Amino acid sequence: TTVLSLLATLDFIPAQQLLFDWARIRNHLECWRLVTSFLFCGGRMNEFHALILLYLIALHGKSYEMNPHPCGGGRRADAAFAFCFCVGGILLSFPIINQYGPMVLPERYAYPVVLYPLFTRTLVYAILYLWSKRNPNARINLNFIPVQGRYLPFAYIGFSLALGNRLNELVHGIVVGHIFFYLVEVVPAVLNRRILT
């Protein structure tokens, strides 16, 4: 992520070549867009939000890898499975949300697009949500404000609202993370058998 963002900052790679574009993937076989849309922070490395995003990836990705939701493998296999599930969920839900979102959402949230074709933030917030579900009593500082792990996704929503930022990608990541959490933790407790193993 850091290397790709640095290459785009230094203009070695045009940022437009890193975005998810289904028409270019299908018609021109630009398959790298499936991967680079998850690895590019969406801004230059000297922009504050790109640096914060890199920090969140390092902090919560590593923390979740140390204590993932059990899926039947080892720690790293379970974390990799969770990341892959979230990537698949984001890729599957993105075209549906962008197709039908403008019909449902108010114009200020749906124009010009419901979701940006850049999934790094979405994946980070899915991982952040999974981490918060796995570590509900952990204390973390959100801009010098101590927050319990279980409230961290909602604190980010409130913080984004206070700054006037878009919530679409944040909520999309939380929903994808919640679907994974539901299938791994809630459904097996109710049905007494695992669905995702």
Coordinates of N, CA, C and O in Angstrom, one line a residue:
T1 N 0.8 -1.2 0.0 CA 0.0 0.0 0.0 C 0.9 1.3 0.0 O 0.6 2.2 -0.8
T2 N 1.9 1.3 0.8 CA 2.7 2.4 0.9 C 3.5 2.6 -0.4 O 3.6 3.8 -0.9
V3 N 4.0 1.6 -0.9 CA 4.8 1.7 -2.2 C 3.9 2.2 -3.3 O 4.3 3.1 -4.1
L4 N 2.7 1.6 -3.4 CA 1.8 2.0 -4.5 C 1.4 3.5 -4.4 O 1.4 4.2 -5.4
S5 N 1.1 3.9 -3.2 CA 0.7 5.3 -3.0 C 1.9 6.2 -3.2 O 1.7 7.3 -3.8
L6 N 3.1 5.8 -2.9 CA 4.3 6.6 -3.1 C 4.6 6.7 -4.6 O 4.9 7.8 -5.1
L7 N 4.4 5.6 -5.4 CA 4.6 5.6 -6.8 C 3.6 6.6 -7.5 O 3.9 7.3 -8.4
A8 N 2.3 6.6 -7.0 CA 1.3 7.5 -7.5 C 1.6 8.9 -7.2 O 1.4 9.8 -7.9
T9 N 2.1 9.1 -6.0 CA 2.5 10.5 -5.5 C 3.6 11.1 -6.4 O 3.6 12.2 -6.8
L10 N 4.6 10.2 -6.7 CA 5.7 10.7 -7.6 C 5.4 10.6 -9.1 O 6.3 10.8 -9.9
D11 N 4.2 10.3 -9.4 CA 3.7 10.3 -10.8 C 4.4 9.3 -11.7 O 4.5 9.4 -12.9
F12 N 4.9 8.2 -11.0 CA 5.4 7.1 -11.8 C 4.2 6.2 -12.4 O 4.3 5.6 -13.5
I13 N 3.1 6.2 -11.6 CA 1.9 5.5 -12.1 C 0.8 6.5 -12.0 O 0.6 7.2 -11.0
P14 N 0.0 6.6 -13.1 CA -1.2 7.5 -13.0 C -2.2 6.9 -12.1 O -2.5 5.7 -12.1
A15 N -2.8 7.8 -11.2 CA -3.7 7.3 -10.2 C -5.0 6.7 -10.9 O -5.6 5.8 -10.3
Q16 N -5.4 7.2 -12.1 CA -6.5 6.6 -12.8 C -6.4 5.2 -13.1 O -7.3 4.4 -13.3
Q17 N -5.1 4.7 -13.3 CA -4.8 3.3 -13.6 C -5.0 2.4 -12.4 O -5.0 1.2 -12.6
L18 N -5.2 2.9 -11.2 CA -5.3 2.1 -10.0 C -6.7 1.9 -9.6 O -7.0 1.1 -8.7
L19 N -7.6 2.7 -10.1 CA -9.0 2.6 -9.7 C -9.8 1.4 -10.2 O -9.5 1.0 -11.3
F20 N -10.8 1.0 -9.5 CA -11.6 -0.1 -10.0 C -12.5 0.4 -11.1 O -13.3 1.4 -10.9
D21 N -12.5 -0.2 -12.2 CA -13.3 0.1 -13.4 C -13.7 -1.2 -14.1 O -12.9 -1.7 -14.8
W22 N -14.9 -1.6 -13.8 CA -15.4 -2.9 -14.3 C -15.3 -3.0 -15.9 O -15.0 -4.0 -16.5
A23 N -15.7 -1.9 -16.5 CA -15.7 -1.9 -18.0 C -14.3 -2.1 -18.5 O -14.0 -2.8 -19.5
R24 N -13.3 -1.4 -17.9 CA -11.9 -1.6 -18.4 C -11.3 -3.0 -18.0 O -10.6 -3.5 -18.8
I25 N -11.8 -3.6 -16.9 CA -11.4 -4.9 -16.5 C -11.9 -5.9 -17.5 O -11.2 -6.8 -18.0
R26 N -13.2 -5.8 -17.9 CA -13.9 -6.7 -18.8 C -13.4 -6.5 -20.2 O -13.1 -7.5 -20.9
N27 N -13.4 -5.3 -20.7 CA -13.2 -5.1 -22.1 C -11.7 -5.0 -22.5 O -11.3 -5.4 -23.6
H28 N -10.8 -4.6 -21.6 CA -9.4 -4.4 -21.9 C -8.5 -5.3 -21.0 O -7.3 -5.2 -21.1
L29 N -9.1 -6.2 -20.3 CA -8.4 -7.2 -19.4 C -7.4 -6.5 -18.5 O -6.3 -7.0 -18.3
E30 N -7.7 -5.4 -17.9 CA -6.9 -4.7 -17.0 C -7.2 -5.3 -15.6 O -7.7 -4.6 -14.7
C31 N -6.8 -6.5 -15.4 CA -7.1 -7.2 -14.1 C -6.4 -6.7 -12.9 O -6.8 -7.0 -11.8
W32 N -5.3 -5.9 -13.1 CA -4.6 -5.4 -11.9 C -5.5 -4.4 -11.1 O -5.3 -4.2 -9.9
R33 N -6.5 -3.9 -11.8 CA -7.4 -3.0 -11.1 C -8.2 -3.7 -9.9 O -8.6 -3.0 -9.0
L34 N -8.4 -5.0 -10.0 CA -9.0 -5.7 -8.9 C -8.1 -5.7 -7.6 O -8.7 -5.7 -6.5
V35 N -6.8 -5.6 -7.8 CA -5.9 -5.6 -6.6 C -5.6 -4.2 -6.2 O -5.6 -3.8 -5.1
T36 N -5.2 -3.3 -7.2 CA -4.7 -2.0 -6.9 C -5.8 -1.1 -6.3 O -5.5 -0.2 -5.5
S37 N -7.1 -1.4 -6.5 CA -8.1 -0.6 -5.9 C -8.2 -0.8 -4.4 O -8.7 0.0 -3.7
F38 N -7.6 -1.9 -3.9 CA -7.5 -2.2 -2.5 C -6.1 -1.7 -1.9 O -6.0 -1.7 -0.7
L39 N -5.2 -1.3 -2.7 CA -3.8 -1.0 -2.2 C -3.5 0.5 -2.3 O -2.5 0.9 -1.8
F40 N -4.3 1.3 -3.0 CA -4.0 2.7 -3.2 C -4.8 3.5 -2.2 O -6.0 3.3 -2.1
C41 N -4.2 4.4 -1.5 CA -4.9 5.2 -0.5 C -5.8 6.3 -1.0 O -6.5 6.9 -0.3
G42 N -5.6 6.6 -2.3 CA -6.5 7.6 -2.9 C -6.0 9.0 -2.8 O -6.8 10.0 -3.0
G43 N -4.8 9.2 -2.4 CA -4.3 10.6 -2.4 C -2.8 10.6 -2.4 O -2.2 9.5 -2.3
R44 N -2.2 11.7 -2.4 CA -0.8 11.8 -2.3 C -0.3 11.5 -0.9 O -1.0 11.7 0.0
M45 N 0.9 11.0 -0.8 CA 1.4 10.6 0.5 C 1.6 11.8 1.4 O 1.7 11.6 2.6
N46 N 1.6 13.0 0.9 CA 1.7 14.1 1.8 C 0.3 14.6 2.2 O 0.2 15.6 2.9
E47 N -0.7 14.0 1.8 CA -2.1 14.4 2.3 C -2.4 13.6 3.6 O -2.1 12.5 3.8
F48 N -3.0 14.3 4.5 CA -3.2 13.8 5.9 C -4.0 12.5 5.9 O -3.7 11.6 6.6
H49 N -5.1 12.5 5.1 CA -6.0 11.3 5.1 C -5.3 10.1 4.6 O -5.5 9.0 5.1
A50 N -4.3 10.2 3.7 CA -3.6 9.0 3.2 C -2.7 8.5 4.3 O -2.5 7.3 4.5
L51 N -2.1 9.4 5.1 CA -1.2 9.0 6.2 C -2.0 8.3 7.3 O -1.6 7.3 7.9
I52 N -3.2 8.9 7.6 CA -4.0 8.3 8.6 C -4.5 6.9 8.2 O -4.5 5.9 9.0
L53 N -4.8 6.7 6.9 CA -5.3 5.5 6.4 C -4.1 4.4 6.5 O -4.4 3.3 6.9
L54 N -2.9 4.8 6.1 CA -1.8 3.9 6.3 C -1.6 3.5 7.7 O -1.3 2.3 8.0
Y55 N -1.8 4.4 8.7 CA -1.6 4.1 10.1 C -2.7 3.1 10.5 O -2.4 2.2 11.3
L56 N -4.0 3.3 10.1 CA -5.0 2.4 10.4 C -4.8 1.0 9.9 O -5.1 0.0 10.6
I57 N -4.3 1.0 8.7 CA -4.0 -0.4 8.1 C -3.0 -1.1 8.9 O -3.2 -2.3 9.3
A58 N -1.9 -0.4 9.3 CA -0.9 -1.0 10.1 C -1.4 -1.4 11.5 O -1.1 -2.5 12.0
L59 N -2.1 -0.5 12.1 CA -2.5 -0.8 13.5 C -3.6 -1.9 13.6 O -3.4 -2.9 14.3
H60 N -4.7 -1.7 12.9 CA -5.8 -2.7 13.0 C -5.6 -4.0 12.3 O -6.1 -5.0 12.7
G61 N -4.9 -3.9 11.1 CA -4.6 -5.1 10.4 C -3.7 -6.1 11.2 O -4.0 -7.3 11.3
K62 N -2.7 -5.5 11.8 CA -1.8 -6.4 12.6 C -2.5 -6.8 13.9 O -2.3 -8.0 14.3
S63 N -3.2 -6.0 14.5 CA -3.9 -6.3 15.8 C -5.0 -7.4 15.5 O -5.1 -8.3 16.3
Y64 N -5.7 -7.3 14.4 CA -6.7 -8.3 14.0 C -6.0 -9.6 13.7 O -6.5 -10.7 14.0
E65 N -4.9 -9.6 13.1 CA -4.2 -10.8 12.7 C -3.7 -11.6 14.0 O -3.7 -12.8 13.9
M66 N -3.4 -10.8 15.0 CA -3.0 -11.5 16.3 C -4.2 -12.2 17.0 O -4.0 -13.1 17.8
N67 N -5.4 -11.7 16.7 CA -6.6 -12.2 17.4 C -7.8 -12.2 16.5 O -8.8 -11.5 16.7
P68 N -7.8 -13.1 15.4 CA -8.9 -13.0 14.5 C -10.1 -13.9 15.0 O -10.0 -14.6 16.0
H69 N -11.2 -13.8 14.3 CA -12.4 -14.6 14.5 C -12.0 -16.0 14.1 O -11.5 -16.2 13.0
P70 N -12.3 -17.0 14.9 CA -11.9 -18.4 14.5 C -12.7 -18.9 13.4 O -14.0 -18.9 13.4
C71 N -12.1 -19.4 12.3 CA -12.8 -20.0 11.2 C -12.3 -21.4 10.9 O -12.7 -22.0 9.9
G72 N -11.5 -22.0 11.8 CA -11.1 -23.4 11.6 C -9.6 -23.5 11.2 O -9.1 -24.6 11.2
G73 N -8.9 -22.5 10.9 CA -7.5 -22.6 10.6 C -6.7 -22.0 11.7 O -7.2 -21.8 12.8
G74 N -5.5 -21.7 11.4 CA -4.6 -21.0 12.4 C -4.9 -19.5 12.4 O -5.8 -19.0 11.7
R75 N -4.2 -18.8 13.3 CA -4.4 -17.4 13.4 C -4.3 -16.6 12.1 O -5.1 -15.9 11.7
R76 N -3.2 -16.9 11.4 CA -2.9 -16.2 10.1 C -3.9 -16.6 9.0 O -4.4 -15.8 8.2
A77 N -4.2 -17.9 9.0 CA -5.2 -18.4 8.0 C -6.6 -17.8 8.3 O -7.3 -17.4 7.3
D78 N -7.0 -17.7 9.5 CA -8.3 -17.1 9.8 C -8.3 -15.6 9.5 O -9.3 -15.1 8.9
A79 N -7.2 -14.9 9.7 CA -7.2 -13.5 9.4 C -7.2 -13.3 7.9 O -7.9 -12.4 7.3
A80 N -6.4 -14.1 7.2 CA -6.4 -14.1 5.7 C -7.8 -14.4 5.1 O -8.2 -13.7 4.2
F81 N -8.5 -15.4 5.7 CA -9.8 -15.7 5.2 C -10.7 -14.5 5.5 O -11.6 -14.2 4.6
A82 N -10.6 -13.9 6.6 CA -11.5 -12.7 6.9 C -11.2 -11.6 5.9 O -12.2 -11.0 5.4
F83 N -9.9 -11.3 5.6 CA -9.6 -10.3 4.7 C -10.1 -10.6 3.3 O -10.7 -9.8 2.6
C84 N -10.0 -11.9 2.9 CA -10.5 -12.3 1.5 C -12.0 -12.3 1.5 O -12.5 -11.9 0.4
F85 N -12.7 -12.6 2.5 CA -14.1 -12.5 2.5 C -14.6 -11.1 2.4 O -15.5 -10.8 1.6
C86 N -13.9 -10.2 3.1 CA -14.2 -8.8 3.0 C -14.0 -8.2 1.6 O -14.8 -7.4 1.1
V87 N -12.8 -8.6 1.0 CA -12.5 -8.2 -0.3 C -13.6 -8.6 -1.3 O -14.1 -7.9 -2.1
G88 N -14.0 -9.9 -1.2 CA -15.0 -10.5 -2.1 C -16.4 -9.8 -1.8 O -17.1 -9.5 -2.8
G89 N -16.7 -9.5 -0.6 CA -17.9 -8.8 -0.3 C -18.0 -7.4 -0.8 O -19.0 -6.9 -1.3
I90 N -16.9 -6.7 -0.7 CA -16.8 -5.4 -1.3 C -16.9 -5.4 -2.8 O -17.7 -4.6 -3.4
L91 N -16.2 -6.3 -3.4 CA -16.3 -6.4 -4.9 C -17.7 -6.8 -5.4 O -18.1 -6.3 -6.4
L92 N -18.3 -7.6 -4.6 CA -19.7 -8.0 -5.1 C -20.7 -7.0 -4.8 O -21.7 -6.8 -5.6
S93 N -20.6 -6.2 -3.7 CA -21.6 -5.3 -3.3 C -21.4 -3.9 -4.0 O -22.4 -3.2 -4.2
F94 N -20.2 -3.6 -4.4 CA -19.9 -2.3 -5.0 C -20.8 -2.0 -6.3 O -21.5 -1.0 -6.3
P95 N -20.9 -2.9 -7.3 CA -21.7 -2.6 -8.4 C -23.2 -2.5 -8.1 O -23.9 -1.7 -8.6
I96 N -23.6 -3.3 -7.1 CA -25.1 -3.3 -6.7 C -25.4 -2.0 -6.1 O -26.4 -1.3 -6.4
I97 N -24.5 -1.5 -5.2 CA -24.8 -0.3 -4.4 C -24.7 0.9 -5.4 O -25.6 1.8 -5.3
N98 N -23.8 0.9 -6.3 CA -23.7 2.1 -7.2 C -24.8 2.0 -8.3 O -25.2 3.1 -8.8
Q99 N -25.4 0.8 -8.6 CA -26.5 0.7 -9.5 C -27.8 1.2 -8.9 O -28.5 2.0 -9.5
Y100 N -28.1 0.7 -7.7 CA -29.4 1.0 -7.0 C -29.3 2.1 -5.9 O -30.4 2.5 -5.5
G101 N -28.1 2.4 -5.5 CA -28.0 3.4 -4.5 C -28.6 4.8 -4.8 O -29.3 5.4 -4.0
P102 N -28.4 5.3 -6.0 CA -29.0 6.6 -6.3 C -30.5 6.6 -6.3 O -31.2 7.7 -6.1
M103 N -31.2 5.5 -6.4 CA -32.6 5.4 -6.3 C -33.1 5.5 -4.9 O -34.2 5.9 -4.6
V104 N -32.3 5.1 -3.9 CA -32.7 5.0 -2.5 C -32.2 6.2 -1.7 O -32.9 6.7 -0.9
L105 N -30.9 6.6 -1.9 CA -30.3 7.6 -1.1 C -30.7 9.0 -1.5 O -31.0 9.2 -2.7
P106 N -30.7 9.9 -0.5 CA -30.9 11.3 -0.9 C -29.8 11.8 -1.8 O -28.7 11.2 -1.8
E107 N -30.1 12.8 -2.6 CA -29.2 13.3 -3.6 C -27.8 13.7 -3.1 O -26.8 13.4 -3.7
R108 N -27.7 14.2 -1.9 CA -26.4 14.7 -1.4 C -25.5 13.5 -1.1 O -24.3 13.7 -1.1
Y109 N -26.0 12.3 -0.9 CA -25.2 11.1 -0.6 C -24.9 10.3 -1.9 O -24.0 9.5 -2.0
A110 N -25.8 10.5 -2.9 CA -25.7 9.6 -4.1 C -25.1 10.3 -5.3 O -24.9 9.7 -6.3
Y111 N -24.7 11.6 -5.2 CA -24.2 12.2 -6.4 C -22.8 12.6 -6.2 O -22.5 13.1 -5.1
P112 N -21.9 12.5 -7.1 CA -22.0 11.9 -8.4 C -22.0 10.3 -8.4 O -22.5 9.7 -9.3
V113 N -21.4 9.7 -7.4 CA -21.4 8.3 -7.2 C -21.7 8.0 -5.8 O -21.4 8.7 -4.9
V114 N -22.3 6.8 -5.5 CA -22.6 6.4 -4.2 C -21.2 6.0 -3.5 O -20.9 6.5 -2.4
L115 N -20.5 5.2 -4.2 CA -19.2 4.7 -3.6 C -18.1 5.0 -4.6 O -18.3 4.9 -5.8
Y116 N -16.9 5.5 -4.1 CA -15.8 5.7 -5.0 C -15.2 4.4 -5.4 O -15.2 3.4 -4.6
P117 N -14.6 4.3 -6.6 CA -14.0 3.0 -7.0 C -12.6 2.7 -6.4 O -11.7 2.3 -7.1
L118 N -12.5 3.0 -5.2 CA -11.2 2.8 -4.4 C -11.6 2.2 -3.1 O -12.4 2.8 -2.4
F119 N -11.1 1.0 -2.8 CA -11.7 0.2 -1.7 C -10.8 0.1 -0.5 O -11.1 -0.6 0.4
T120 N -9.7 0.9 -0.5 CA -8.8 0.8 0.7 C -9.5 1.2 2.0 O -9.4 0.5 3.0
R121 N -10.2 2.3 1.9 CA -10.9 2.8 3.1 C -12.0 1.8 3.5 O -12.2 1.5 4.7
T122 N -12.7 1.3 2.6 CA -13.8 0.4 2.8 C -13.2 -0.9 3.5 O -13.8 -1.4 4.5
L123 N -12.1 -1.4 3.0 CA -11.5 -2.6 3.6 C -11.0 -2.3 5.0 O -11.1 -3.1 5.9
V124 N -10.4 -1.1 5.2 CA -9.8 -0.8 6.5 C -11.0 -0.7 7.5 O -10.8 -1.2 8.7
Y125 N -12.1 -0.1 7.2 CA -13.2 0.0 8.1 C -13.9 -1.4 8.4 O -14.4 -1.6 9.4
A126 N -13.8 -2.3 7.4 CA -14.3 -3.6 7.6 C -13.4 -4.3 8.6 O -13.9 -5.0 9.6
I127 N -12.1 -4.2 8.5 CA -11.2 -4.8 9.4 C -11.3 -4.1 10.8 O -11.3 -4.8 11.8
L128 N -11.5 -2.8 10.8 CA -11.6 -2.1 12.1 C -12.9 -2.6 12.8 O -12.9 -2.8 14.0
Y129 N -14.0 -2.8 12.1 CA -15.2 -3.4 12.7 C -15.0 -4.7 13.3 O -15.4 -5.0 14.4
L130 N -14.3 -5.6 12.5 CA -14.0 -7.0 13.0 C -13.1 -6.9 14.2 O -13.3 -7.7 15.2
W131 N -12.1 -6.0 14.2 CA -11.2 -5.9 15.4 C -12.1 -5.4 16.6 O -11.9 -5.9 17.7
S132 N -13.0 -4.5 16.4 CA -13.8 -4.0 17.5 C -14.7 -5.1 18.1 O -14.9 -5.1 19.3
K133 N -15.2 -6.0 17.2 CA -16.0 -7.1 17.7 C -15.2 -8.1 18.4 O -15.7 -8.7 19.4
R134 N -13.9 -8.3 18.0 CA -13.1 -9.3 18.7 C -12.5 -8.7 20.0 O -12.1 -9.5 20.8
N135 N -12.3 -7.4 20.1 CA -11.7 -6.8 21.2 C -12.6 -5.7 21.8 O -12.3 -4.5 21.8
P136 N -13.8 -6.1 22.3 CA -14.8 -5.1 22.7 C -14.3 -4.2 23.9 O -14.7 -3.1 24.1
N137 N -13.5 -4.8 24.8 CA -13.1 -4.1 26.0 C -11.7 -3.4 25.9 O -11.3 -2.7 26.8
A138 N -11.1 -3.5 24.7 CA -9.8 -2.8 24.5 C -10.0 -1.3 24.5 O -11.0 -0.8 24.0
R139 N -9.0 -0.6 25.0 CA -9.1 0.9 25.0 C -8.1 1.4 23.9 O -7.0 0.9 23.9
I140 N -8.6 2.3 23.1 CA -7.8 2.9 22.1 C -8.1 4.4 22.0 O -9.2 4.8 22.4
N141 N -7.1 5.1 21.7 CA -7.3 6.6 21.6 C -7.6 7.0 20.2 O -6.9 6.7 19.2
L142 N -8.7 7.7 20.0 CA -9.1 8.3 18.8 C -8.9 9.8 18.9 O -9.7 10.5 19.5
N143 N -7.8 10.2 18.3 CA -7.5 11.7 18.4 C -7.5 12.1 19.9 O -8.1 13.1 20.2
F144 N -6.8 11.4 20.7 CA -6.6 11.7 22.1 C -7.8 11.5 23.0 O -7.8 11.9 24.1
I145 N -8.8 10.9 22.4 CA -10.1 10.6 23.2 C -10.1 9.1 23.4 O -10.2 8.3 22.4
P146 N -10.1 8.6 24.6 CA -10.1 7.1 24.8 C -11.5 6.6 24.5 O -12.5 7.1 24.9
V147 N -11.5 5.5 23.8 CA -12.7 4.8 23.3 C -12.6 3.3 23.5 O -11.5 2.8 23.3
Q148 N -13.6 2.7 24.0 CA -13.6 1.2 24.1 C -13.7 0.7 22.7 O -14.4 1.2 21.8
G149 N -13.2 -0.5 22.5 CA -13.2 -1.2 21.2 C -14.5 -1.3 20.6 O -14.7 -1.1 19.4
R150 N -15.5 -1.7 21.4 CA -16.9 -1.9 20.9 C -17.5 -0.7 20.3 O -18.4 -0.7 19.4
Y151 N -17.1 0.5 20.7 CA -17.6 1.8 20.2 C -16.8 2.4 19.1 O -17.2 3.5 18.6
L152 N -15.6 1.8 18.8 CA -14.7 2.5 17.9 C -15.3 2.7 16.5 O -15.2 3.9 16.0
P153 N -16.0 1.8 15.8 CA -16.6 2.1 14.5 C -17.6 3.3 14.6 O -17.6 4.1 13.7
F154 N -18.4 3.4 15.7 CA -19.3 4.4 15.8 C -18.6 5.8 16.1 O -19.1 6.8 15.7
A155 N -17.5 5.7 16.8 CA -16.7 6.9 17.1 C -16.2 7.4 15.8 O -16.2 8.6 15.6
Y156 N -15.7 6.5 14.9 CA -15.3 7.0 13.6 C -16.4 7.6 12.8 O -16.2 8.6 12.0
I157 N -17.6 7.1 12.9 CA -18.7 7.7 12.2 C -19.0 9.1 12.7 O -19.2 10.0 11.9
G158 N -19.0 9.2 14.0 CA -19.2 10.5 14.6 C -18.1 11.5 14.3 O -18.4 12.7 14.0
F159 N -16.9 11.0 14.3 CA -15.8 11.9 13.9 C -15.9 12.3 12.5 O -15.6 13.5 12.1
S160 N -16.3 11.4 11.6 CA -16.4 11.8 10.2 C -17.6 12.7 10.0 O -17.5 13.7 9.1
L161 N -18.7 12.6 10.7 CA -19.8 13.5 10.6 C -19.3 14.9 11.1 O -19.7 15.9 10.5
A162 N -18.6 14.9 12.2 CA -18.1 16.2 12.7 C -17.2 17.0 11.7 O -17.3 18.2 11.6
L163 N -16.4 16.2 11.0 CA -15.5 16.8 10.0 C -16.2 17.1 8.6 O -15.6 17.7 7.7
G164 N -17.4 16.6 8.5 CA -18.1 16.7 7.2 C -17.7 15.8 6.1 O -17.8 16.1 4.9
N165 N -17.0 14.7 6.5 CA -16.6 13.7 5.5 C -17.7 12.8 5.0 O -18.7 12.7 5.7
R166 N -17.4 12.2 3.9 CA -18.4 11.2 3.4 C -18.4 10.0 4.3 O -17.4 9.5 4.8
L167 N -19.6 9.4 4.5 CA -19.8 8.2 5.3 C -20.0 7.0 4.5 O -20.0 5.9 5.0
N168 N -20.2 7.1 3.2 CA -20.6 6.0 2.4 C -19.6 4.8 2.4 O -20.0 3.7 2.7
E169 N -18.3 5.1 2.2 CA -17.3 4.0 2.3 C -17.2 3.4 3.7 O -17.0 2.2 3.8
L170 N -17.2 4.3 4.7 CA -17.1 3.8 6.1 C -18.3 2.9 6.4 O -18.0 1.8 6.9
V171 N -19.5 3.2 6.1 CA -20.6 2.4 6.4 C -20.6 1.1 5.5 O -20.9 0.0 6.0
H172 N -20.2 1.2 4.3 CA -20.0 0.0 3.4 C -19.1 -1.0 4.1 O -19.4 -2.2 4.1
G173 N -17.9 -0.5 4.6 CA -17.0 -1.4 5.2 C -17.5 -2.0 6.5 O -17.3 -3.2 6.7
I174 N -18.2 -1.2 7.3 CA -18.8 -1.8 8.5 C -19.9 -2.8 8.2 O -19.9 -3.9 8.8
V175 N -20.7 -2.6 7.2 CA -21.7 -3.6 6.8 C -21.1 -4.9 6.3 O -21.5 -6.0 6.7
V176 N -20.0 -4.8 5.5 CA -19.3 -6.0 5.0 C -18.7 -6.7 6.2 O -18.8 -8.0 6.3
G177 N -18.1 -6.0 7.1 CA -17.5 -6.6 8.3 C -18.5 -7.3 9.2 O -18.3 -8.3 9.7
H178 N -19.7 -6.6 9.3 CA -20.8 -7.2 10.1 C -21.3 -8.5 9.5 O -21.7 -9.4 10.2
I179 N -21.4 -8.5 8.2 CA -21.9 -9.8 7.5 C -20.9 -10.9 7.9 O -21.3 -12.0 8.2
F180 N -19.6 -10.6 7.8 CA -18.6 -11.7 8.1 C -18.8 -12.1 9.6 O -18.8 -13.3 9.9
F181 N -18.9 -11.1 10.5 CA -19.0 -11.4 11.9 C -20.3 -12.2 12.2 O -20.3 -13.2 12.9
Y182 N -21.4 -11.9 11.5 CA -22.6 -12.6 11.7 C -22.5 -14.0 11.3 O -23.0 -14.9 12.0
L183 N -21.8 -14.3 10.1 CA -21.7 -15.6 9.6 C -20.7 -16.5 10.4 O -20.8 -17.7 10.4
V184 N -19.7 -15.8 11.1 CA -18.7 -16.6 11.8 C -19.1 -16.7 13.3 O -18.8 -17.8 13.8
E185 N -19.7 -15.8 13.9 CA -20.0 -15.8 15.3 C -21.5 -16.1 15.7 O -21.7 -16.9 16.5
V186 N -22.4 -15.4 15.0 CA -23.8 -15.5 15.4 C -24.5 -16.7 14.9 O -25.1 -17.5 15.6
V187 N -24.3 -17.0 13.6 CA -25.0 -18.1 13.0 C -24.5 -19.5 13.6 O -25.4 -20.3 13.9
P188 N -23.2 -19.7 13.8 CA -22.8 -20.9 14.4 C -23.4 -21.1 15.9 O -23.7 -22.2 16.3
A189 N -23.5 -20.0 16.6 CA -24.1 -20.1 17.9 C -25.6 -20.5 17.9 O -26.0 -21.2 18.8
V190 N -26.3 -20.0 16.9 CA -27.7 -20.4 16.8 C -27.9 -21.8 16.2 O -28.7 -22.5 16.7
L191 N -27.2 -22.1 15.1 CA -27.4 -23.4 14.4 C -26.5 -24.5 15.0 O -26.7 -25.7 14.5
N192 N -25.6 -24.2 15.8 CA -24.6 -25.2 16.4 C -23.8 -25.9 15.3 O -23.4 -27.0 15.4
R193 N -23.5 -25.1 14.2 CA -22.6 -25.6 13.2 C -22.1 -24.4 12.4 O -22.7 -23.4 12.3
R194 N -20.8 -24.6 11.9 CA -20.2 -23.5 11.2 C -20.6 -23.4 9.8 O -20.7 -24.5 9.1
I195 N -20.8 -22.2 9.2 CA -21.1 -22.0 7.8 C -19.8 -21.7 7.1 O -19.6 -22.3 6.0
L196 N -19.0 -20.8 7.6 CA -17.7 -20.5 7.0 C -16.6 -21.2 7.6 O -16.1 -20.8 8.7
T197 N -16.1 -22.3 7.0 CA -15.0 -23.0 7.6 C -14.0 -23.4 6.4 O -14.4 -23.4 5.3

